[in-house]
JSON list of C-alpha atoms in Angstrom, two decimals:
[
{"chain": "A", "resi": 16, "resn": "UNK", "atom": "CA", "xyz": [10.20, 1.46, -55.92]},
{"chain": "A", "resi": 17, "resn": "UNK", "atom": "CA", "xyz": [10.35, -2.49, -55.83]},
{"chain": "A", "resi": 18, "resn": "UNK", "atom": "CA", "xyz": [9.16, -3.72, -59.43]},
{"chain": "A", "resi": 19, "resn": "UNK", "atom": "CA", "xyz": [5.96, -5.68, -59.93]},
{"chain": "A", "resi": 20, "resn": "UNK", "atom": "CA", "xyz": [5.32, -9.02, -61.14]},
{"chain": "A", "resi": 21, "resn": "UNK", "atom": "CA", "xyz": [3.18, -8.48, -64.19]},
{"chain": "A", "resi": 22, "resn": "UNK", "atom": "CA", "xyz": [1.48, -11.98, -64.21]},
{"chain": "A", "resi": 23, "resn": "UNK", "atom": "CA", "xyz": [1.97, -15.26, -66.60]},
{"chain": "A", "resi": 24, "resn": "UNK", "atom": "CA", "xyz": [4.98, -17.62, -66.59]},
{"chain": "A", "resi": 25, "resn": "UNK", "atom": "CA", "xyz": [7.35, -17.89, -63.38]},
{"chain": "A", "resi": 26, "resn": "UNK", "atom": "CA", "xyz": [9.89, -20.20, -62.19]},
{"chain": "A", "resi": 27, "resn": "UNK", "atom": "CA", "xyz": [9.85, -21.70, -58.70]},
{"chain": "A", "resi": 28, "resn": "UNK", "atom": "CA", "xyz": [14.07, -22.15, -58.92]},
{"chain": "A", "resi": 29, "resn": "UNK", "atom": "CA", "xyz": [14.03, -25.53, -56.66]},
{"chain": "A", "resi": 30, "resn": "UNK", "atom": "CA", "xyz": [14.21, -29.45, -56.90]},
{"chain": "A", "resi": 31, "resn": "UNK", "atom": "CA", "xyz": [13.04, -29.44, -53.25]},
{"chain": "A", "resi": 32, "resn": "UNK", "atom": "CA", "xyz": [9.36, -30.78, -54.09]},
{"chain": "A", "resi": 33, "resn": "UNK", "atom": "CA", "xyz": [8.18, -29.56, -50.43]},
{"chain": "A", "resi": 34, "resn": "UNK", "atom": "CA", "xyz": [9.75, -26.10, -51.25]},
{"chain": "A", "resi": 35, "resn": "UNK", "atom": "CA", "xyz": [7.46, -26.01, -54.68]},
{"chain": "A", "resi": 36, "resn": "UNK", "atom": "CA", "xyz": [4.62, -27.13, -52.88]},
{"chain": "A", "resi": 37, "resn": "UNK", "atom": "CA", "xyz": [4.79, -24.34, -50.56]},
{"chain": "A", "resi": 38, "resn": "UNK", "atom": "CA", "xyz": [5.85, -21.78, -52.73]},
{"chain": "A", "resi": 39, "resn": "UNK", "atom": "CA", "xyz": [3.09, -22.86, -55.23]},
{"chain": "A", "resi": 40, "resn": "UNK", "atom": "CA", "xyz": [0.44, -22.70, -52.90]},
{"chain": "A", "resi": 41, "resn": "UNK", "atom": "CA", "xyz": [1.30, -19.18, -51.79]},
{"chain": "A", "resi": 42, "resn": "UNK", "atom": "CA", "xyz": [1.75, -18.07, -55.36]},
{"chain": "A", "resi": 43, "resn": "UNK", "atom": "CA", "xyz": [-2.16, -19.43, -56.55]},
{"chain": "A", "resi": 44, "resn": "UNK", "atom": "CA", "xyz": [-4.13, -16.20, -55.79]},
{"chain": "A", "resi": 45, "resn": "UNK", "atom": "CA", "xyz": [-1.38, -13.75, -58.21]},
{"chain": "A", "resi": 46, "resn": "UNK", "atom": "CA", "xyz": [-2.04, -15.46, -61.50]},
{"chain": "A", "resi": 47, "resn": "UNK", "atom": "CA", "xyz": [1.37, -16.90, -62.15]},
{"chain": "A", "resi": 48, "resn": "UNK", "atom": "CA", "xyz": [1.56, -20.10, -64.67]},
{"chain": "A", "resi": 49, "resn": "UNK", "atom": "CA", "xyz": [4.06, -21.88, -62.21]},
{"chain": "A", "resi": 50, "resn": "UNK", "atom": "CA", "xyz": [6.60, -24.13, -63.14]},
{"chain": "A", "resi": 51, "resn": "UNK", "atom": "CA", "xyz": [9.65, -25.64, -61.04]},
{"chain": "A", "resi": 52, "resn": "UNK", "atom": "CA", "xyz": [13.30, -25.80, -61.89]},
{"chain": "A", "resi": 53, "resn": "UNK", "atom": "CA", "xyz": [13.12, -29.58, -61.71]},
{"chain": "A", "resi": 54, "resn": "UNK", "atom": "CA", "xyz": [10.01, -29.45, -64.31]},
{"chain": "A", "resi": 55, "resn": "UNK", "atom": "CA", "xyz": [12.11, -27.62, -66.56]},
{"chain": "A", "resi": 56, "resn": "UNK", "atom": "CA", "xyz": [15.35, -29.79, -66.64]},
{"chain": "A", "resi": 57, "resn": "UNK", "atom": "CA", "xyz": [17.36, -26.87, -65.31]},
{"chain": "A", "resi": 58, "resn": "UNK", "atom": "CA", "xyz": [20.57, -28.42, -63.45]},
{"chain": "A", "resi": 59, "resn": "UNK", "atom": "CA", "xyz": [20.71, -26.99, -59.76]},
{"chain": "A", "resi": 60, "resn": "UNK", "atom": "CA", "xyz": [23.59, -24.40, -59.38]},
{"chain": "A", "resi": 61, "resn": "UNK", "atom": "CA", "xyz": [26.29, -24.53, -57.25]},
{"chain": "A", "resi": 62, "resn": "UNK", "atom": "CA", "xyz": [25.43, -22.49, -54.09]},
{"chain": "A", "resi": 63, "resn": "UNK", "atom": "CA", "xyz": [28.76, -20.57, -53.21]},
{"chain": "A", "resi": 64, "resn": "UNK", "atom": "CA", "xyz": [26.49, -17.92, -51.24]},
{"chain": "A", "resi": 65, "resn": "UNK", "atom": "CA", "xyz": [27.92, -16.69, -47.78]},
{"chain": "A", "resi": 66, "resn": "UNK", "atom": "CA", "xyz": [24.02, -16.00, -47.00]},
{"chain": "A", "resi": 67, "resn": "UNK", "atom": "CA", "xyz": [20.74, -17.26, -47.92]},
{"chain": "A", "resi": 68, "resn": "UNK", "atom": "CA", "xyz": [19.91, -13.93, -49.50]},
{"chain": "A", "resi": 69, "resn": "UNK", "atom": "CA", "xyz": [23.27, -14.29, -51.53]},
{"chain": "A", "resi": 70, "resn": "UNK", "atom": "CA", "xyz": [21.91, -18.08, -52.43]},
{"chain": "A", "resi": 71, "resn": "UNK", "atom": "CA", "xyz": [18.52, -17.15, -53.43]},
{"chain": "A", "resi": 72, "resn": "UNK", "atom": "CA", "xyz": [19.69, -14.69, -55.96]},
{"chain": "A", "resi": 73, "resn": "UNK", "atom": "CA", "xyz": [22.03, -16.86, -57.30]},
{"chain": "A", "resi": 74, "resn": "UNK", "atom": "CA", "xyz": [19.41, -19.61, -57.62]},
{"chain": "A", "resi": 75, "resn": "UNK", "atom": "CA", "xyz": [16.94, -17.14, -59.20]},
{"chain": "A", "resi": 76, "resn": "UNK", "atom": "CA", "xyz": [19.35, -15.35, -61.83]},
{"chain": "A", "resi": 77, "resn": "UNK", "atom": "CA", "xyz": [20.62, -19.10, -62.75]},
{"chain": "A", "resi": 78, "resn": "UNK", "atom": "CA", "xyz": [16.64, -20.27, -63.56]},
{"chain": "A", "resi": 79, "resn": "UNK", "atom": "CA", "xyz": [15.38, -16.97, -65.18]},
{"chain": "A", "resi": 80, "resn": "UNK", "atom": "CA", "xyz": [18.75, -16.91, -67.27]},
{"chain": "A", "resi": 81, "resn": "UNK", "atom": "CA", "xyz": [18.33, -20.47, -68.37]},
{"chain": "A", "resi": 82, "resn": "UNK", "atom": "CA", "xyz": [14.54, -20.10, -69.15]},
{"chain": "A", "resi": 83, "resn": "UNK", "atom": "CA", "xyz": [13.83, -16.17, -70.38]},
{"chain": "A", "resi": 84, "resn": "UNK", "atom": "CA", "xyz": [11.03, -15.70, -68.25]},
{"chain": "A", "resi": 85, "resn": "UNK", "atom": "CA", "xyz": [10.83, -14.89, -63.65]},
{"chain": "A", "resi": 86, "resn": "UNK", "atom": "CA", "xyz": [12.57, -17.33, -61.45]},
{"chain": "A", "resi": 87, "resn": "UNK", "atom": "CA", "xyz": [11.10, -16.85, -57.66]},
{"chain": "A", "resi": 88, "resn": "UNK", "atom": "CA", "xyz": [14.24, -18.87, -55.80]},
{"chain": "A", "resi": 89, "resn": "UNK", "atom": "CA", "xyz": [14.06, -19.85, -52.11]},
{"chain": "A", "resi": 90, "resn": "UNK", "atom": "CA", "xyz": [16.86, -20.40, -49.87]},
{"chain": "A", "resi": 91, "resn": "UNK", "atom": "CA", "xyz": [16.40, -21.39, -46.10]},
{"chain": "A", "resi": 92, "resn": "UNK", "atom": "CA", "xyz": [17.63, -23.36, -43.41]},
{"chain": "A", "resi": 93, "resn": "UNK", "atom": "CA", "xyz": [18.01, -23.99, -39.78]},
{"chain": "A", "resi": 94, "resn": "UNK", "atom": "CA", "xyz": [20.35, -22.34, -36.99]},
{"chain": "A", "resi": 95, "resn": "UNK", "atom": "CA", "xyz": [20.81, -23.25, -34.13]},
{"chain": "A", "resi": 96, "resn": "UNK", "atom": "CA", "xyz": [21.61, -20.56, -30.90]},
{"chain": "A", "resi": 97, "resn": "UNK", "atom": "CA", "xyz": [24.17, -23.33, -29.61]},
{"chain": "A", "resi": 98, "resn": "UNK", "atom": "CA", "xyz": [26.10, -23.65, -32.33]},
{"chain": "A", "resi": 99, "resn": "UNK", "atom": "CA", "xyz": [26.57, -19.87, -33.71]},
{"chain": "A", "resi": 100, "resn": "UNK", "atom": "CA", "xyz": [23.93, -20.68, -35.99]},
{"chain": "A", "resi": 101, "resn": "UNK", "atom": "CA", "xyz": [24.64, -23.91, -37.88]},
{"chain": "A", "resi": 102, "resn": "UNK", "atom": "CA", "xyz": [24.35, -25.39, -39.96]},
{"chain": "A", "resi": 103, "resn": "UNK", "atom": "CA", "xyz": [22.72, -22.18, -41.37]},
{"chain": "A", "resi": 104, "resn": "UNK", "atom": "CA", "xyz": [23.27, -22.32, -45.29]},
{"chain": "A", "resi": 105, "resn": "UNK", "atom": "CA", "xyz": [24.46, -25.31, -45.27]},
{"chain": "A", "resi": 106, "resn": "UNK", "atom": "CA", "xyz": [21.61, -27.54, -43.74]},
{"chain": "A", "resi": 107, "resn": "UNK", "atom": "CA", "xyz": [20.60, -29.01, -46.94]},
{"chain": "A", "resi": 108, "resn": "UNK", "atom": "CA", "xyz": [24.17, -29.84, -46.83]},
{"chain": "A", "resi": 109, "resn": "UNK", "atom": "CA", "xyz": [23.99, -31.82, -44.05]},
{"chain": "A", "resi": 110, "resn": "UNK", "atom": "CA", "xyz": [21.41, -34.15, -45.58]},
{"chain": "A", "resi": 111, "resn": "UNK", "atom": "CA", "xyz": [23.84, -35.35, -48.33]},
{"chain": "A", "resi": 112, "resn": "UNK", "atom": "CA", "xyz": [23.42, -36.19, -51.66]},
{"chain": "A", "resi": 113, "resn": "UNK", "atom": "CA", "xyz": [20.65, -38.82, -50.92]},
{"chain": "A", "resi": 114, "resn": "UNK", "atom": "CA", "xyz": [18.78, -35.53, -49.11]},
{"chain": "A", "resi": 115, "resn": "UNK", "atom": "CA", "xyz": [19.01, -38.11, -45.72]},
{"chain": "A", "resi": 116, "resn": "UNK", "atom": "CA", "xyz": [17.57, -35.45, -43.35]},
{"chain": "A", "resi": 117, "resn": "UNK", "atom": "CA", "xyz": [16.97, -38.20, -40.55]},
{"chain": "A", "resi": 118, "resn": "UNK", "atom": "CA", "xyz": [20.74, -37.96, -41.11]},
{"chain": "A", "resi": 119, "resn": "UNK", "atom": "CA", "xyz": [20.72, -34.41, -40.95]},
{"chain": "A", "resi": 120, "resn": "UNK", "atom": "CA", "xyz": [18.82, -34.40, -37.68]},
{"chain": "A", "resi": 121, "resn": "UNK", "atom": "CA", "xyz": [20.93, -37.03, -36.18]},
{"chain": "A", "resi": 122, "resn": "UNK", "atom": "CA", "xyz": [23.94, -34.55, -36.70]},
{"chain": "A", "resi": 123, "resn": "UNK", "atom": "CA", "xyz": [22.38, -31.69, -35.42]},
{"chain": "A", "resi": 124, "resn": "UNK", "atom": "CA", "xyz": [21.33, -33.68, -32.20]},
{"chain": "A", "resi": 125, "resn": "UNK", "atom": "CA", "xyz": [24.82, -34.91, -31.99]},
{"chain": "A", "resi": 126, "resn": "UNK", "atom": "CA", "xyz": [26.54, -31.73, -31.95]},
{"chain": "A", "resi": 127, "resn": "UNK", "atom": "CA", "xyz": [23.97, -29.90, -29.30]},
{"chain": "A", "resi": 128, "resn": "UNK", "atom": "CA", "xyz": [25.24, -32.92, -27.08]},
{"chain": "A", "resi": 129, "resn": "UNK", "atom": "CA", "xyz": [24.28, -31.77, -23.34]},
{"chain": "A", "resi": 130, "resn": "UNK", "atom": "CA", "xyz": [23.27, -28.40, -24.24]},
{"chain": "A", "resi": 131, "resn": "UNK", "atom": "CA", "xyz": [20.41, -26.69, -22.45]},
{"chain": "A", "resi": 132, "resn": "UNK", "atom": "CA", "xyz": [20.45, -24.23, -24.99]},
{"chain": "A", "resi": 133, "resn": "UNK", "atom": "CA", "xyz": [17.84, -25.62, -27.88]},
{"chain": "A", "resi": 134, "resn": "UNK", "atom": "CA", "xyz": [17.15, -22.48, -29.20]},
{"chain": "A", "resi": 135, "resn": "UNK", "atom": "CA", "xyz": [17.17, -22.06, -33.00]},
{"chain": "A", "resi": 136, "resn": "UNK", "atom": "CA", "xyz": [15.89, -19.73, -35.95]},
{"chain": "A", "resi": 137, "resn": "UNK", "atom": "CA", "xyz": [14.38, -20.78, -39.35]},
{"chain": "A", "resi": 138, "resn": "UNK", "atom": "CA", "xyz": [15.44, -18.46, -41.77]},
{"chain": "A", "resi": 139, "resn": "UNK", "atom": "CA", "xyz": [14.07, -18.14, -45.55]},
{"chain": "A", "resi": 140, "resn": "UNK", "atom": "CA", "xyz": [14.98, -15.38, -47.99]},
{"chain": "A", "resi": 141, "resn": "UNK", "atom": "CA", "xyz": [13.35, -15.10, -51.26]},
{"chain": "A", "resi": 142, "resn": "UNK", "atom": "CA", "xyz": [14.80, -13.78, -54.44]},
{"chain": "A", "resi": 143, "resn": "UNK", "atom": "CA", "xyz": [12.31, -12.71, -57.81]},
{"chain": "A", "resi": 144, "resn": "UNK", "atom": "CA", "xyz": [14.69, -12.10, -60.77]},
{"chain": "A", "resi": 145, "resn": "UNK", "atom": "CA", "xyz": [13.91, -11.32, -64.01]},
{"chain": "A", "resi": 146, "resn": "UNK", "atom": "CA", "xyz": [15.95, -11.42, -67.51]},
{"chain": "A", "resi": 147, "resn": "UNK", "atom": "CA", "xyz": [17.08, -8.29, -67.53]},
{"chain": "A", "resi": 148, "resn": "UNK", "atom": "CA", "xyz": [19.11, -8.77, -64.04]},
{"chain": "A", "resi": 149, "resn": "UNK", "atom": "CA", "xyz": [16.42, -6.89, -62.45]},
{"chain": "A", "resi": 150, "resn": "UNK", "atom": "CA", "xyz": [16.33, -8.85, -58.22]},
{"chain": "A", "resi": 151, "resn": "UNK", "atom": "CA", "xyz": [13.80, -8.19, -55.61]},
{"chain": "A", "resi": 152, "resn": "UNK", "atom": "CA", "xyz": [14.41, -9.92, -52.60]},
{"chain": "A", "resi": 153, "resn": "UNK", "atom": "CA", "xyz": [13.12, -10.47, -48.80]},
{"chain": "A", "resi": 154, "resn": "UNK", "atom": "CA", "xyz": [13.84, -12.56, -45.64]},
{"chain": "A", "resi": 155, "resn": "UNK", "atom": "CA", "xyz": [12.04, -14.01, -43.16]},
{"chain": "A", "resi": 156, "resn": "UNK", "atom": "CA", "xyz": [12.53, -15.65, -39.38]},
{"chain": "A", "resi": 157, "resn": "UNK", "atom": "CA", "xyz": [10.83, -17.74, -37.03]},
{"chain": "A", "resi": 158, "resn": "UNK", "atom": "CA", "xyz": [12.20, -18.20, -33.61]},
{"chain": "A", "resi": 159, "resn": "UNK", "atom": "CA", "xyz": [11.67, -21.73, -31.90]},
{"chain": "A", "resi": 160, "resn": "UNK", "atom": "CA", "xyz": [13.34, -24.96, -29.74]},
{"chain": "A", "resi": 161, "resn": "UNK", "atom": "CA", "xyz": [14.43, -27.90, -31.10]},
{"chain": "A", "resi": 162, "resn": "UNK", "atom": "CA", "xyz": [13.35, -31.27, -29.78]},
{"chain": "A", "resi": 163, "resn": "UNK", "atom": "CA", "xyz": [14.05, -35.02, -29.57]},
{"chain": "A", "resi": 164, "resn": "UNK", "atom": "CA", "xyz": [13.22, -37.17, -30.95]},
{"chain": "A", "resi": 165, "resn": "UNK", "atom": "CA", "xyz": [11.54, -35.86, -34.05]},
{"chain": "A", "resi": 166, "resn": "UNK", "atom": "CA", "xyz": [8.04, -36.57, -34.17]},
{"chain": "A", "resi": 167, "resn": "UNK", "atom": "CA", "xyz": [5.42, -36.27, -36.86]},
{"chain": "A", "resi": 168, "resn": "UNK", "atom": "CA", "xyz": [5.42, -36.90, -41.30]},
{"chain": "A", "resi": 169, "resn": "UNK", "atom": "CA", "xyz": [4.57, -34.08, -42.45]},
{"chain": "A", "resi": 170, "resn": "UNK", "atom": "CA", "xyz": [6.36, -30.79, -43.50]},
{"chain": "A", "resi": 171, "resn": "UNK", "atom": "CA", "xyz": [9.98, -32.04, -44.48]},
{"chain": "A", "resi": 172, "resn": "UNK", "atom": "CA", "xyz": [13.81, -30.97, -43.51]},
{"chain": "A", "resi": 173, "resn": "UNK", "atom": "CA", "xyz": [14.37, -30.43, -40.41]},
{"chain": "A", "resi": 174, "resn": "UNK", "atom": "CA", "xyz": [10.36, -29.75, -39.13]},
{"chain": "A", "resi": 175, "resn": "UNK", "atom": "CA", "xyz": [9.79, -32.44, -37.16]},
{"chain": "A", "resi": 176, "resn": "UNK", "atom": "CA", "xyz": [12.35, -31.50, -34.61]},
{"chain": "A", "resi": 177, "resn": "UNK", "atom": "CA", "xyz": [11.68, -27.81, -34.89]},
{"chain": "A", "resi": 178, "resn": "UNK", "atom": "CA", "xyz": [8.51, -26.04, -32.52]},
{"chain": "A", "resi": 179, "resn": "UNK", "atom": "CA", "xyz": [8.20, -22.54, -33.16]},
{"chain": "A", "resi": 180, "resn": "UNK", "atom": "CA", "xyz": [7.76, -20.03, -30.26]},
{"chain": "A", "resi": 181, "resn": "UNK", "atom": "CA", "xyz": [4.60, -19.97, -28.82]},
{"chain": "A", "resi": 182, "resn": "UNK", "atom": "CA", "xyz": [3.31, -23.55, -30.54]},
{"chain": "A", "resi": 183, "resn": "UNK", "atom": "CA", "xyz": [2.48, -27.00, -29.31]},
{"chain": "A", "resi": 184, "resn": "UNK", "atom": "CA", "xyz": [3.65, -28.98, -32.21]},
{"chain": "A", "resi": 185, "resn": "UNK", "atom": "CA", "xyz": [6.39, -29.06, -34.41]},
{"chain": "A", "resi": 186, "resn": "UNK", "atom": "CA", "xyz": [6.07, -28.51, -37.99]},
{"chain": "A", "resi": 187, "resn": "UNK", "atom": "CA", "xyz": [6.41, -31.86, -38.79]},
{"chain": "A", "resi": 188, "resn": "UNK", "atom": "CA", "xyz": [3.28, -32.32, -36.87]},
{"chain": "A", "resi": 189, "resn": "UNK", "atom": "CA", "xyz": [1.72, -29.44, -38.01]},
{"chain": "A", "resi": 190, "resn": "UNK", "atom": "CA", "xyz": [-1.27, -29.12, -40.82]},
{"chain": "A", "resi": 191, "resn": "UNK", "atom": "CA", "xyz": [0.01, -27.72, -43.44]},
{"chain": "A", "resi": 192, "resn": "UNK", "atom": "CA", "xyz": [-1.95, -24.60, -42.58]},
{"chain": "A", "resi": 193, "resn": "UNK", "atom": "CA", "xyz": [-1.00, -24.20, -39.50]},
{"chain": "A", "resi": 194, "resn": "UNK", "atom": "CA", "xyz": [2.26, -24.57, -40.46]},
{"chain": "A", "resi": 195, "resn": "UNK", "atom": "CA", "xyz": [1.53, -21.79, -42.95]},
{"chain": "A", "resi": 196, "resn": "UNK", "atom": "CA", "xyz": [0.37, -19.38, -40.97]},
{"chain": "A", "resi": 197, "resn": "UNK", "atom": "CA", "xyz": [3.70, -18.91, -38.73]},
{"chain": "A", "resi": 198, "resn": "UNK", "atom": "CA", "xyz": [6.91, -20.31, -40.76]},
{"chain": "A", "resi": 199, "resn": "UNK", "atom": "CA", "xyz": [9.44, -17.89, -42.10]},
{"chain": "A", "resi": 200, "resn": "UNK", "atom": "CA", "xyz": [8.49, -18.80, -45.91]},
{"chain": "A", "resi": 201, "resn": "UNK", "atom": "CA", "xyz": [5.20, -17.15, -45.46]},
{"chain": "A", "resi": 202, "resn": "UNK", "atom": "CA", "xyz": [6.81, -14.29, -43.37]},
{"chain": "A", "resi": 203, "resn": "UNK", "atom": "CA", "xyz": [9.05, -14.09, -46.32]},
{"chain": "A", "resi": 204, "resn": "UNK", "atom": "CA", "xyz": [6.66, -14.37, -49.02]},
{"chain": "A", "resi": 205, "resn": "UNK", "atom": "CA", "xyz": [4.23, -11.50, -47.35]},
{"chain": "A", "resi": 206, "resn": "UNK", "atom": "CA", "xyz": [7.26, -8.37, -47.61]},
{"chain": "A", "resi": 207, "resn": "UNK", "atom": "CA", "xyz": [7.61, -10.06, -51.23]},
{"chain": "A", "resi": 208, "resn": "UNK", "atom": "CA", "xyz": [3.98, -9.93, -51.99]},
{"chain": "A", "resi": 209, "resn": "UNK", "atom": "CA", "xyz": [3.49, -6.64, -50.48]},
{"chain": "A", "resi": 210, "resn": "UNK", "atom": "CA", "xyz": [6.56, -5.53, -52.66]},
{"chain": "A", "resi": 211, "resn": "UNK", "atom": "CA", "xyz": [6.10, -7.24, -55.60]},
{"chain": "A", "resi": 212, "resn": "UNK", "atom": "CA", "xyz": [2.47, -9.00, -56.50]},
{"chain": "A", "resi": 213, "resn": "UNK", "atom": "CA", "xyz": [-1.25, -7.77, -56.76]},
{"chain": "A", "resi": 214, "resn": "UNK", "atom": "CA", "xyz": [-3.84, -10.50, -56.72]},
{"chain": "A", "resi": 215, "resn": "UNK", "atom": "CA", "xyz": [-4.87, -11.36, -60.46]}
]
């Protein structure tokens, strides 16, 4: 039996202000006083994760260690089919200390080269820890093509070069509800919620 959040303070473990906006919005209807790691002055761990699960958990335990109360920790990224499914956990890598995703994207285009292949997966897993050690965690996938150039402002990473199966825009063209309704955060954060929350 997956234990309950019981309501009042959590962490959102992430500096990634479009991660906490997300995450935030999702979390509004379960009653959860929500603060980020980057509110709190927490330092951002090292992520020496082989998966995203591994990387969420380690993200999570790190925040609810530091702060005594829930950490909800997030860690995604993009693979693509061509390339055995880079740059997987490391595609905030990618983007560099100055978080350069145009960069990012540039790379990624780089390395498809000719390919005809331009099929790719965002992946999120989600990780709820609390003081005692206690983790709950889920993952979540949306299939999709990758195009060039990017195109739209919103969303952030690698969205605006990303169009998930079935869609005709990418998520960086996407309203944010739209977006919502399809990426693998929400997938993710549904199994968590069905696991984990009740609405306060």
């Amino acid at each position: 039996m997956a234990r309950k959040f019981s309501g009042g303070a959590l962490i959102i473990a992430s500096h990634n202000q479009g991660k906490v906006r997300e995450i935030g919005l999702l979390l509004a209807p379960f009653g959860a006083a929500v603060t980020s790691a980057a509110e709190r002055g927490l330092a951002e761990p090292e992520e020496t994760g082989t998966t995203f699960i591994d990387n969420a958990i380690l993200k999570a335990k790190a925040a609810t260690i530091a702060t005594g109360v829930p950490a909800l920790a997030d860690d995604s990224g993009l693979g693509a089919d061509a390339l055995g499914g880079a740059p997987g956990i490391y595609s905030a890598r990618w983007a560099g200390p100055e978080k350069d995703f145009g960069a990012a994207m540039e790379k990624l285009q780089i390395d498809l080269g000719a390919s005809e292949n331009r099929g790719a997966a965002f992946v999120s897993a989600l990780a709820l820890a609390w003081p005692d050690g206690h983790v709950e965690t889920t993952e979540g996938r949306v299939q999709g093509t990758l195009v060039w150039p990017p195109r739209g402002d919103r969303g952030f990473g690698y969205d605006p070069m990303f169009v998930p199966d079935g869609g005709a825009q990418n998520f960086g063209e996407m309203e944010a509800s739209a977006k919502e309704a399809v990426s693998h955060r929400t997938l993710a954060f549904e199994k968590l919620v069905a696991m984990c929350f009740k609405r306060a």
